[in-house]
């Protein structure tokens, strides 16, 4: 354990999460997704959990199988869910089967590996999964090349490997009691296997949820992987959810860019208009950042107003939102933007003698306390809002540096007003008459103040206002 080195293990464990379930629950979260906690017995750089060396063992450095079960049970008592991060594409180079492989095609390019030949890594051309013009060599390069040299690429075309991965997934779900799976690097394995894998899980657990990582900013590629997609090649993924990197980027760009005909808030408006392409937009997973990318506060160069506006949008969209740990206290990677060791910094307060303790509030700055409160209020409102979960979405084209997004279900109307203006501005509300709010009293879910929806609203400063008709 070396907490001074961002790429070494820092000592966090399952018991640490168990100890602070109340903190996470009180903030309003309904599920926890830890990165993989299985054994990664690699010489270096495997603290992240994605170089698994034993698919049936909780890494002793994180705890025991019973700890994993306890976490799931404790979350269940709070009405919360536990998500397992799984890796079907690759294992760690030190996995025990790499010493004596049971078949001559257990991993891709196995002959090269066993004969000390040149390792062939993935070309990362993920579009070959959909590209009707893709060459065989490019397709093979994506699906069969090793992700990196220390992560052998599993050959899911071998029926024994395929069955092993499927049985392993189901064993974990049944043993621990997970409510969902996040599948890593979704476009890299054999795509027919991934359809079989997801189909086997969903057949066993019809109310389950699986989200796949498709790191693409192209909605066409994201939508391709979702169950029910109208794919021209007939491919059915059986996958309930994919990660919406496209909308993640749209929100960041919308708030950072100057307003013009094709820049600024129009990125959110037109990005959301792409929902016609998705089989089920509300089952996509939206996020501001994660363990692989710069933290949202860093993406906005420390602009608190923009960070809060972005989070308000993510949490109001017809999506499943995911928030990275520490966002509520403005954790950042200013020291070295994009550096994974910094992005994955320890959460303050988890270790004895930490000078800052985010759990108790000790040592937090005013901005951090403000963000904690802000997210807590939105998340706890959202948790009980049927309009945000299942309601109709209506939005209006950006005007005068503002964007209005409405979520509506029966008598509950929630509106998010995003305002990029630094100076006070008065907005004509008659433009939004079709929503039917005239004369109604709405409450600001952050401040608690009431507002009567009449002919205009004065926005005094840059930021988001979230109003609800629910008392």
Short mmCIF file of C-alpha atoms in Angstrom, two decimals:
data_model
loop_
_atom_site.label_atom_id
_atom_site.label_comp_id
_atom_site.label_asym_id
_atom_site.label_seq_id
_atom_site.Cartn_x
_atom_site.Cartn_y
_atom_site.Cartn_z
CA UNK A 1 0.00 0.00 0.00
CA UNK A 2 1.39 3.38 -1.02
CA UNK A 3 -0.98 6.33 -0.85
CA UNK A 4 1.61 8.71 -2.29
CA UNK A 5 1.62 6.89 -5.65
CA UNK A 6 -1.56 7.28 -7.70
CA UNK A 7 -0.97 3.99 -9.49
CA UNK A 8 -0.46 1.82 -6.41
CA UNK A 9 -3.05 0.34 -4.08
CA UNK A 10 -4.26 2.74 -1.42
CA UNK A 11 -5.96 0.41 1.04
CA UNK A 12 -9.65 1.12 0.45
CA UNK A 13 -11.84 -1.95 0.94
CA UNK A 14 -15.39 -3.32 1.00
CA UNK A 15 -15.72 -2.70 4.73
CA UNK A 16 -14.98 0.95 4.09
CA UNK A 17 -17.97 1.16 1.74
CA UNK A 18 -20.13 -0.76 4.23
CA UNK A 19 -19.15 1.71 6.95
CA UNK A 20 -20.40 4.63 4.88
CA UNK A 21 -23.57 3.29 3.24
CA UNK A 22 -25.57 5.80 5.29
CA UNK A 23 -23.60 8.71 3.83
CA UNK A 24 -24.25 7.51 0.28
CA UNK A 25 -27.91 6.79 0.99
CA UNK A 26 -28.50 10.15 2.67
CA UNK A 27 -27.15 11.94 -0.40
CA UNK A 28 -29.96 10.32 -2.37
CA UNK A 29 -28.16 7.65 -4.37
CA UNK A 30 -30.03 4.42 -5.10
CA UNK A 31 -27.22 2.14 -6.33
CA UNK A 32 -23.45 1.69 -5.99
CA UNK A 33 -21.13 0.61 -8.81
CA UNK A 34 -17.62 -0.24 -7.55
CA UNK A 35 -14.98 -1.04 -10.15
CA UNK A 36 -14.12 -4.79 -10.12
CA UNK A 37 -13.22 -6.23 -6.71
CA UNK A 38 -12.01 -9.63 -7.93
CA UNK A 39 -8.39 -10.72 -7.49
CA UNK A 40 -5.94 -8.81 -9.69
CA UNK A 41 -2.66 -10.43 -8.66
CA UNK A 42 -0.54 -8.44 -11.08
CA UNK A 43 2.92 -6.99 -10.36
CA UNK A 44 1.84 -3.38 -10.98
CA UNK A 45 -0.87 -1.07 -12.25
CA UNK A 46 -3.82 -3.39 -11.57
CA UNK A 47 -5.27 -1.46 -8.63
CA UNK A 48 -8.22 -0.56 -10.92
CA UNK A 49 -9.48 -4.16 -10.96
CA UNK A 50 -9.69 -4.75 -14.73
CA UNK A 51 -6.82 -7.26 -14.97
CA UNK A 52 -8.54 -10.17 -13.23
CA UNK A 53 -6.42 -13.17 -12.28
CA UNK A 54 -9.16 -15.21 -10.58
CA UNK A 55 -12.78 -14.84 -11.70
CA UNK A 56 -14.14 -16.59 -8.61
CA UNK A 57 -12.33 -14.77 -5.82
CA UNK A 58 -12.82 -11.45 -4.09
CA UNK A 59 -9.38 -9.87 -3.86
CA UNK A 60 -8.28 -10.40 -0.23
CA UNK A 61 -6.98 -6.84 -0.23
CA UNK A 62 -10.58 -5.67 -0.58
CA UNK A 63 -12.14 -8.21 1.78
CA UNK A 64 -14.02 -11.49 1.56
CA UNK A 65 -16.98 -12.94 -0.26
CA UNK A 66 -18.97 -12.46 2.94
CA UNK A 67 -18.04 -8.76 2.93
CA UNK A 68 -19.36 -8.52 -0.64
CA UNK A 69 -22.62 -10.17 0.42
CA UNK A 70 -22.88 -7.92 3.48
CA UNK A 71 -22.54 -4.85 1.28
CA UNK A 72 -25.35 -6.09 -0.98
CA UNK A 73 -27.52 -6.90 2.04
CA UNK A 74 -26.90 -3.56 3.75
CA UNK A 75 -27.74 -1.70 0.55
CA UNK A 76 -30.90 -3.77 0.16
CA UNK A 77 -32.06 -2.72 3.63
CA UNK A 78 -31.79 0.87 2.43
CA UNK A 79 -33.72 0.13 -0.75
CA UNK A 80 -30.48 0.43 -2.70
CA UNK A 81 -28.82 -1.78 -5.30
CA UNK A 82 -25.32 -3.15 -5.87
CA UNK A 83 -23.90 -3.25 -9.40
CA UNK A 84 -21.07 -5.62 -10.35
CA UNK A 85 -18.44 -4.45 -12.82
CA UNK A 86 -17.57 -7.45 -15.02
CA UNK A 87 -14.95 -7.99 -17.71
CA UNK A 88 -15.73 -10.51 -20.46
CA UNK A 89 -13.18 -9.27 -22.96
CA UNK A 90 -9.87 -9.88 -21.19
CA UNK A 91 -8.16 -11.13 -18.06
CA UNK A 92 -4.88 -10.27 -16.37
CA UNK A 93 -1.65 -11.74 -17.72
CA UNK A 94 -1.01 -13.46 -14.39
CA UNK A 95 -4.30 -15.37 -14.44
CA UNK A 96 -3.58 -18.97 -13.42
CA UNK A 97 -4.84 -20.43 -16.68
CA UNK A 98 -2.21 -18.46 -18.64
CA UNK A 99 0.38 -20.88 -17.18
CA UNK A 100 -1.35 -23.97 -18.59
CA UNK A 101 -4.14 -23.17 -21.03
CA UNK A 102 -6.80 -25.88 -21.46
CA UNK A 103 -7.20 -25.34 -25.24
CA UNK A 104 -5.00 -24.07 -28.03
CA UNK A 105 -7.50 -21.29 -28.68
CA UNK A 106 -8.36 -20.24 -25.11
CA UNK A 107 -7.15 -16.69 -25.76
CA UNK A 108 -6.74 -14.85 -29.04
CA UNK A 109 -3.30 -14.91 -30.65
CA UNK A 110 -2.39 -17.67 -28.21
CA UNK A 111 0.29 -19.12 -30.46
CA UNK A 112 2.12 -15.79 -30.54
CA UNK A 113 2.01 -15.60 -26.75
CA UNK A 114 3.18 -19.17 -26.13
CA UNK A 115 6.04 -18.85 -28.62
CA UNK A 116 7.19 -15.44 -27.34
CA UNK A 117 6.13 -13.82 -30.59
CA UNK A 118 5.03 -10.24 -31.10
CA UNK A 119 1.96 -9.40 -29.07
CA UNK A 120 -0.87 -8.07 -31.20
CA UNK A 121 -2.91 -5.43 -29.41
CA UNK A 122 -6.35 -4.21 -30.45
CA UNK A 123 -6.59 -1.58 -33.16
CA UNK A 124 -9.52 -0.15 -31.15
CA UNK A 125 -11.55 0.32 -34.36
CA UNK A 126 -14.87 -0.34 -32.63
CA UNK A 127 -16.91 0.83 -35.61
CA UNK A 128 -16.04 -2.45 -37.35
CA UNK A 129 -18.90 -4.00 -35.36
CA UNK A 130 -21.40 -1.95 -37.41
CA UNK A 131 -19.46 -0.94 -40.53
CA UNK A 132 -20.93 -2.66 -43.62
CA UNK A 133 -17.71 -1.83 -45.48
CA UNK A 134 -15.28 -3.05 -42.79
CA UNK A 135 -12.42 -5.30 -43.88
CA UNK A 136 -11.92 -8.65 -42.17
CA UNK A 137 -8.47 -7.64 -40.94
CA UNK A 138 -9.81 -4.49 -39.27
CA UNK A 139 -12.67 -6.40 -37.66
CA UNK A 140 -10.30 -9.06 -36.39
CA UNK A 141 -7.92 -6.38 -35.14
CA UNK A 142 -10.60 -4.88 -32.92
CA UNK A 143 -12.21 -8.06 -31.62
CA UNK A 144 -9.17 -10.31 -31.25
CA UNK A 145 -6.26 -8.00 -30.51
CA UNK A 146 -5.26 -7.83 -26.84
CA UNK A 147 -6.64 -4.74 -25.10
CA UNK A 148 -3.14 -4.01 -23.81
CA UNK A 149 -0.08 -6.25 -23.52
CA UNK A 150 -0.86 -7.17 -19.89
CA UNK A 151 -4.49 -8.12 -20.58
CA UNK A 152 -4.87 -11.28 -22.73
CA UNK A 153 -7.90 -11.23 -25.02
CA UNK A 154 -10.32 -14.05 -24.20
CA UNK A 155 -11.59 -16.09 -27.15
CA UNK A 156 -15.35 -16.24 -26.66
CA UNK A 157 -15.70 -18.28 -29.87
CA UNK A 158 -14.35 -21.24 -27.91
CA UNK A 159 -17.60 -22.75 -26.53
CA UNK A 160 -15.98 -23.69 -23.22
CA UNK A 161 -14.70 -20.15 -22.68
CA UNK A 162 -18.13 -18.80 -23.64
CA UNK A 163 -19.88 -21.07 -21.14
CA UNK A 164 -17.30 -20.24 -18.46
CA UNK A 165 -17.95 -16.50 -18.75
CA UNK A 166 -21.74 -16.88 -18.78
CA UNK A 167 -21.77 -19.28 -15.83
CA UNK A 168 -19.38 -17.04 -13.91
CA UNK A 169 -21.65 -14.02 -14.39
CA UNK A 170 -24.74 -15.92 -13.27
CA UNK A 171 -22.89 -17.45 -10.30
CA UNK A 172 -21.93 -14.01 -9.02
CA UNK A 173 -25.41 -12.57 -9.49
CA UNK A 174 -26.99 -15.51 -7.67
CA UNK A 175 -24.37 -15.69 -4.91
CA UNK A 176 -24.15 -12.03 -3.94
CA UNK A 177 -27.55 -10.75 -5.03
CA UNK A 178 -26.59 -8.03 -7.49
CA UNK A 179 -29.25 -5.89 -9.13
CA UNK A 180 -27.25 -5.09 -12.23
CA UNK A 181 -24.01 -5.57 -14.15
CA UNK A 182 -21.79 -3.01 -15.81
CA UNK A 183 -19.91 -4.76 -18.60
CA UNK A 184 -16.53 -3.32 -19.47
CA UNK A 185 -15.29 -2.61 -23.05
CA UNK A 186 -18.50 -3.87 -24.64
CA UNK A 187 -17.55 -3.53 -28.35
CA UNK A 188 -14.31 -5.53 -28.04
CA UNK A 189 -15.39 -9.16 -27.50
CA UNK A 190 -17.13 -11.30 -30.12
CA UNK A 191 -20.44 -9.52 -30.56
CA UNK A 192 -22.55 -12.63 -31.06
CA UNK A 193 -21.17 -13.97 -27.80
CA UNK A 194 -22.12 -10.73 -26.07
CA UNK A 195 -25.68 -11.14 -27.33
CA UNK A 196 -25.73 -14.71 -25.98
CA UNK A 197 -24.19 -13.59 -22.69
CA UNK A 198 -26.70 -10.80 -22.08
CA UNK A 199 -29.57 -13.01 -23.28
CA UNK A 200 -28.63 -15.79 -20.85
CA UNK A 201 -28.60 -13.39 -17.90
CA UNK A 202 -31.86 -11.67 -18.84
CA UNK A 203 -33.56 -15.04 -19.36
CA UNK A 204 -32.50 -16.07 -15.86
CA UNK A 205 -33.33 -12.67 -14.30
CA UNK A 206 -36.00 -10.89 -16.40
CA UNK A 207 -36.03 -7.78 -14.14
CA UNK A 208 -32.26 -7.43 -14.18
CA UNK A 209 -30.34 -4.56 -15.79
CA UNK A 210 -27.07 -4.60 -17.70
CA UNK A 211 -25.21 -1.53 -18.95
CA UNK A 212 -22.47 -1.86 -21.54
CA UNK A 213 -19.54 0.50 -22.00
CA UNK A 214 -19.52 1.83 -25.57
CA UNK A 215 -17.13 4.78 -25.46
CA UNK A 216 -18.39 6.55 -28.53
CA UNK A 217 -19.71 10.02 -29.19
CA UNK A 218 -21.77 8.73 -32.13
CA UNK A 219 -25.43 8.03 -31.19
CA UNK A 220 -25.69 5.53 -34.06
CA UNK A 221 -23.07 3.31 -32.44
CA UNK A 222 -24.49 3.73 -28.93
CA UNK A 223 -28.00 2.84 -30.09
CA UNK A 224 -26.82 -0.22 -32.01
CA UNK A 225 -26.04 -2.07 -28.78
CA UNK A 226 -29.39 -1.52 -27.07
CA UNK A 227 -32.04 -4.23 -27.00
CA UNK A 228 -34.78 -3.59 -29.54
CA UNK A 229 -32.61 -1.50 -31.85
CA UNK A 230 -33.76 -1.58 -35.46
CA UNK A 231 -30.39 -2.74 -36.78
CA UNK A 232 -30.16 -3.28 -40.53
CA UNK A 233 -27.93 -6.31 -40.02
CA UNK A 234 -30.52 -7.91 -37.72
CA UNK A 235 -28.24 -7.86 -34.68
CA UNK A 236 -30.06 -8.12 -31.32
CA UNK A 237 -27.85 -7.37 -28.36
CA UNK A 238 -30.24 -8.30 -25.49
CA UNK A 239 -28.53 -5.42 -23.67
CA UNK A 240 -30.85 -3.14 -21.70
CA UNK A 241 -28.61 -0.10 -21.42
CA UNK A 242 -25.55 1.53 -22.93
CA UNK A 243 -23.45 4.44 -21.70
CA UNK A 244 -24.41 7.73 -23.33
CA UNK A 245 -21.01 9.30 -23.98
CA UNK A 246 -22.57 11.40 -26.76
CA UNK A 247 -24.93 13.25 -24.44
CA UNK A 248 -22.25 13.50 -21.77
CA UNK A 249 -20.09 15.46 -24.19
CA UNK A 250 -23.00 17.53 -25.52
CA UNK A 251 -23.76 18.94 -22.08
CA UNK A 252 -20.12 19.86 -21.43
CA UNK A 253 -19.80 21.56 -24.83
CA UNK A 254 -23.14 23.35 -24.45
CA UNK A 255 -22.08 25.10 -21.27
CA UNK A 256 -18.48 25.88 -22.29
CA UNK A 257 -19.14 27.24 -25.78
CA UNK A 258 -20.28 30.73 -26.68
CA UNK A 259 -23.90 30.92 -27.79
CA UNK A 260 -24.49 31.02 -31.54
CA UNK A 261 -26.68 29.32 -34.12
CA UNK A 262 -24.81 26.01 -33.88
CA UNK A 263 -22.83 26.24 -30.64
CA UNK A 264 -23.71 26.42 -26.98
CA UNK A 265 -27.02 25.19 -25.57
CA UNK A 266 -28.12 23.98 -28.99
CA UNK A 267 -25.79 21.01 -28.35
CA UNK A 268 -28.12 19.78 -25.58
CA UNK A 269 -31.24 20.53 -27.61
CA UNK A 270 -30.09 18.74 -30.76
CA UNK A 271 -28.38 15.98 -28.78
CA UNK A 272 -31.62 15.13 -27.03
CA UNK A 273 -33.41 15.26 -30.38
CA UNK A 274 -31.34 12.19 -31.33
CA UNK A 275 -33.48 10.14 -28.95
CA UNK A 276 -35.66 9.13 -31.89
CA UNK A 277 -32.84 6.73 -32.77
CA UNK A 278 -32.80 4.83 -29.46
CA UNK A 279 -34.99 1.83 -28.70
CA UNK A 280 -35.39 3.07 -25.09
CA UNK A 281 -33.77 6.44 -24.30
CA UNK A 282 -34.75 6.35 -20.63
CA UNK A 283 -32.69 3.19 -20.14
CA UNK A 284 -29.45 4.80 -21.35
CA UNK A 285 -26.92 5.72 -18.67
CA UNK A 286 -25.83 9.36 -18.53
CA UNK A 287 -22.93 10.75 -16.50
CA UNK A 288 -20.68 13.75 -16.18
CA UNK A 289 -17.48 11.79 -15.69
CA UNK A 290 -16.15 8.46 -14.48
CA UNK A 291 -12.94 6.67 -13.46
CA UNK A 292 -11.52 6.92 -17.00
CA UNK A 293 -11.97 10.63 -17.74
CA UNK A 294 -11.26 14.02 -16.20
CA UNK A 295 -13.60 14.90 -13.38
CA UNK A 296 -16.47 17.18 -14.28
CA UNK A 297 -15.20 20.04 -12.13
CA UNK A 298 -11.90 19.86 -14.01
CA UNK A 299 -13.68 19.71 -17.37
CA UNK A 300 -15.21 23.07 -16.45
CA UNK A 301 -11.88 24.51 -15.25
CA UNK A 302 -13.25 24.96 -11.73
CA UNK A 303 -16.40 26.84 -12.78
CA UNK A 304 -18.87 25.96 -10.01
CA UNK A 305 -21.93 27.40 -11.76
CA UNK A 306 -21.27 25.39 -14.92
CA UNK A 307 -20.64 22.23 -12.91
CA UNK A 308 -23.94 22.61 -11.06
CA UNK A 309 -25.82 23.39 -14.29
CA UNK A 310 -24.40 20.31 -16.00
CA UNK A 311 -25.35 18.06 -13.10
CA UNK A 312 -28.85 19.50 -13.05
CA UNK A 313 -29.24 18.64 -16.74
CA UNK A 314 -27.88 15.10 -16.37
CA UNK A 315 -30.26 14.48 -13.46
CA UNK A 316 -33.29 15.83 -15.34
CA UNK A 317 -32.83 14.01 -18.65
CA UNK A 318 -34.84 10.90 -19.57
CA UNK A 319 -31.86 8.75 -18.61
CA UNK A 320 -30.38 6.73 -15.73
CA UNK A 321 -27.79 9.06 -14.16
CA UNK A 322 -24.47 7.96 -12.70
CA UNK A 323 -22.40 10.24 -10.46
CA UNK A 324 -18.72 9.54 -9.79
CA UNK A 325 -17.68 9.44 -6.14
CA UNK A 326 -16.45 12.76 -4.79
CA UNK A 327 -18.33 14.87 -7.32
CA UNK A 328 -20.37 16.14 -4.37
CA UNK A 329 -17.22 17.67 -2.86
CA UNK A 330 -15.77 18.93 -6.14
CA UNK A 331 -12.94 16.39 -6.36
CA UNK A 332 -10.75 17.26 -9.32
CA UNK A 333 -7.62 16.44 -11.27
CA UNK A 334 -6.28 19.99 -11.65
CA UNK A 335 -2.83 18.76 -10.55
CA UNK A 336 -2.44 16.74 -13.74
CA UNK A 337 -5.61 16.78 -15.87
CA UNK A 338 -6.52 13.40 -17.33
CA UNK A 339 -4.07 11.46 -15.14
CA UNK A 340 -5.82 8.32 -13.91
CA UNK A 341 -3.91 8.28 -10.66
CA UNK A 342 -5.28 11.73 -9.85
CA UNK A 343 -8.79 11.09 -11.18
CA UNK A 344 -9.03 8.10 -8.82
CA UNK A 345 -7.77 9.96 -5.74
CA UNK A 346 -8.71 8.69 -2.27
CA UNK A 347 -12.01 9.95 -0.88
CA UNK A 348 -11.09 12.21 2.08
CA UNK A 349 -12.11 10.87 5.47
CA UNK A 350 -11.74 7.18 4.81
CA UNK A 351 -8.41 6.91 6.63
CA UNK A 352 -7.33 7.80 10.13
CA UNK A 353 -5.75 11.23 10.46
CA UNK A 354 -7.10 12.51 7.14
CA UNK A 355 -7.05 16.31 7.52
CA UNK A 356 -10.30 16.53 5.55
CA UNK A 357 -13.31 14.32 6.23
CA UNK A 358 -16.11 14.60 3.69
CA UNK A 359 -18.32 12.26 5.72
CA UNK A 360 -18.40 14.61 8.71
CA UNK A 361 -17.74 17.87 6.86
CA UNK A 362 -14.46 18.49 8.66
CA UNK A 363 -12.13 20.70 6.61
CA UNK A 364 -14.48 21.14 3.65
CA UNK A 365 -14.54 24.53 1.93
CA UNK A 366 -17.73 26.52 1.42
CA UNK A 367 -18.01 25.54 -2.26
CA UNK A 368 -17.71 21.86 -1.37
CA UNK A 369 -20.40 22.08 1.29
CA UNK A 370 -22.62 23.96 -1.17
CA UNK A 371 -22.20 21.24 -3.79
CA UNK A 372 -22.90 18.49 -1.26
CA UNK A 373 -26.16 20.19 -0.32
CA UNK A 374 -27.06 20.90 -3.95
CA UNK A 375 -26.68 17.30 -5.08
CA UNK A 376 -28.39 15.97 -1.97
CA UNK A 377 -31.49 18.05 -2.64
CA UNK A 378 -31.72 17.17 -6.33
CA UNK A 379 -31.03 13.46 -5.82
CA UNK A 380 -33.49 13.06 -2.99
CA UNK A 381 -36.18 14.87 -4.97
CA UNK A 382 -35.40 12.86 -8.08
CA UNK A 383 -35.59 9.60 -6.16
CA UNK A 384 -39.31 10.10 -5.58
CA UNK A 385 -40.20 11.90 -8.80
CA UNK A 386 -42.30 9.78 -11.17
CA UNK A 387 -42.23 12.65 -13.68
CA UNK A 388 -38.42 12.46 -13.94
CA UNK A 389 -38.41 8.65 -13.95
CA UNK A 390 -41.23 8.01 -16.41
CA UNK A 391 -42.71 11.31 -17.53
CA UNK A 392 -42.99 12.90 -20.93
CA UNK A 393 -40.13 15.17 -21.97
CA UNK A 394 -40.70 18.51 -23.68
CA UNK A 395 -37.94 20.99 -24.34
CA UNK A 396 -37.74 24.27 -26.19
CA UNK A 397 -35.02 25.50 -28.50
CA UNK A 398 -32.50 27.66 -26.64
CA UNK A 399 -33.27 31.37 -26.64
CA UNK A 400 -31.28 34.28 -25.25
CA UNK A 401 -28.77 31.99 -23.53
CA UNK A 402 -31.47 29.96 -21.76
CA UNK A 403 -32.83 26.43 -22.20
CA UNK A 404 -36.10 25.11 -20.73
CA UNK A 405 -36.59 21.37 -20.19
CA UNK A 406 -39.86 19.98 -18.82
CA UNK A 407 -40.63 16.53 -17.39
CA UNK A 408 -44.35 15.83 -17.04
CA UNK A 409 -46.46 13.04 -15.58
CA UNK A 410 -50.09 13.63 -14.59
CA UNK A 411 -50.13 16.53 -12.10
CA UNK A 412 -46.35 16.63 -11.55
CA UNK A 413 -44.41 19.01 -13.76
CA UNK A 414 -40.70 19.57 -13.22
CA UNK A 415 -38.88 22.29 -15.16
CA UNK A 416 -35.16 22.90 -15.38
CA UNK A 417 -34.26 26.40 -16.51
CA UNK A 418 -30.61 26.60 -17.60
CA UNK A 419 -29.33 30.16 -17.80
CA UNK A 420 -25.87 31.04 -19.15
CA UNK A 421 -26.25 34.82 -18.75
CA UNK A 422 -23.92 36.53 -16.29
CA UNK A 423 -26.19 39.58 -16.11
CA UNK A 424 -29.88 39.63 -15.07
CA UNK A 425 -32.34 38.79 -17.82
CA UNK A 426 -36.14 38.70 -18.01
CA UNK A 427 -37.68 35.78 -19.92
CA UNK A 428 -41.13 35.83 -21.52
CA UNK A 429 -42.95 32.75 -20.19
CA UNK A 430 -45.86 32.94 -22.64
CA UNK A 431 -43.62 31.06 -25.08
CA UNK A 432 -44.06 27.98 -22.85
CA UNK A 433 -47.85 28.25 -22.58
CA UNK A 434 -48.44 24.77 -24.03
CA UNK A 435 -47.16 23.22 -20.80
CA UNK A 436 -50.19 24.63 -18.99
CA UNK A 437 -48.47 26.22 -16.00
CA UNK A 438 -50.12 29.65 -16.18
CA UNK A 439 -51.11 30.82 -12.70
CA UNK A 440 -49.77 27.74 -10.96
CA UNK A 441 -47.48 27.82 -7.94
CA UNK A 442 -44.15 25.99 -8.30
CA UNK A 443 -41.48 25.34 -5.70
CA UNK A 444 -37.75 25.68 -6.18
CA UNK A 445 -36.40 22.28 -5.08
CA UNK A 446 -33.07 23.79 -4.00
CA UNK A 447 -34.14 26.93 -2.12
CA UNK A 448 -37.69 25.90 -1.23
CA UNK A 449 -38.98 29.27 -2.46
CA UNK A 450 -42.32 29.42 -4.27
CA UNK A 451 -42.85 30.95 -7.69
CA UNK A 452 -46.12 31.74 -9.44
CA UNK A 453 -45.87 30.99 -13.16
CA UNK A 454 -47.19 34.09 -14.89
CA UNK A 455 -46.02 36.05 -17.94
CA UNK A 456 -42.32 36.39 -17.15
CA UNK A 457 -39.48 35.35 -14.91
CA UNK A 458 -36.38 37.33 -13.98
CA UNK A 459 -33.17 35.31 -13.86
CA UNK A 460 -30.73 37.26 -11.73
CA UNK A 461 -27.61 35.15 -12.21
CA UNK A 462 -26.02 32.37 -14.22
CA UNK A 463 -27.12 28.90 -13.14
CA UNK A 464 -29.97 26.41 -13.05
CA UNK A 465 -33.38 26.76 -11.48
CA UNK A 466 -35.38 23.56 -10.94
CA UNK A 467 -39.05 24.07 -10.20
CA UNK A 468 -41.79 21.56 -9.40
CA UNK A 469 -45.56 21.65 -9.10
CA UNK A 470 -45.35 18.97 -6.43
CA UNK A 471 -45.88 20.31 -2.93
#
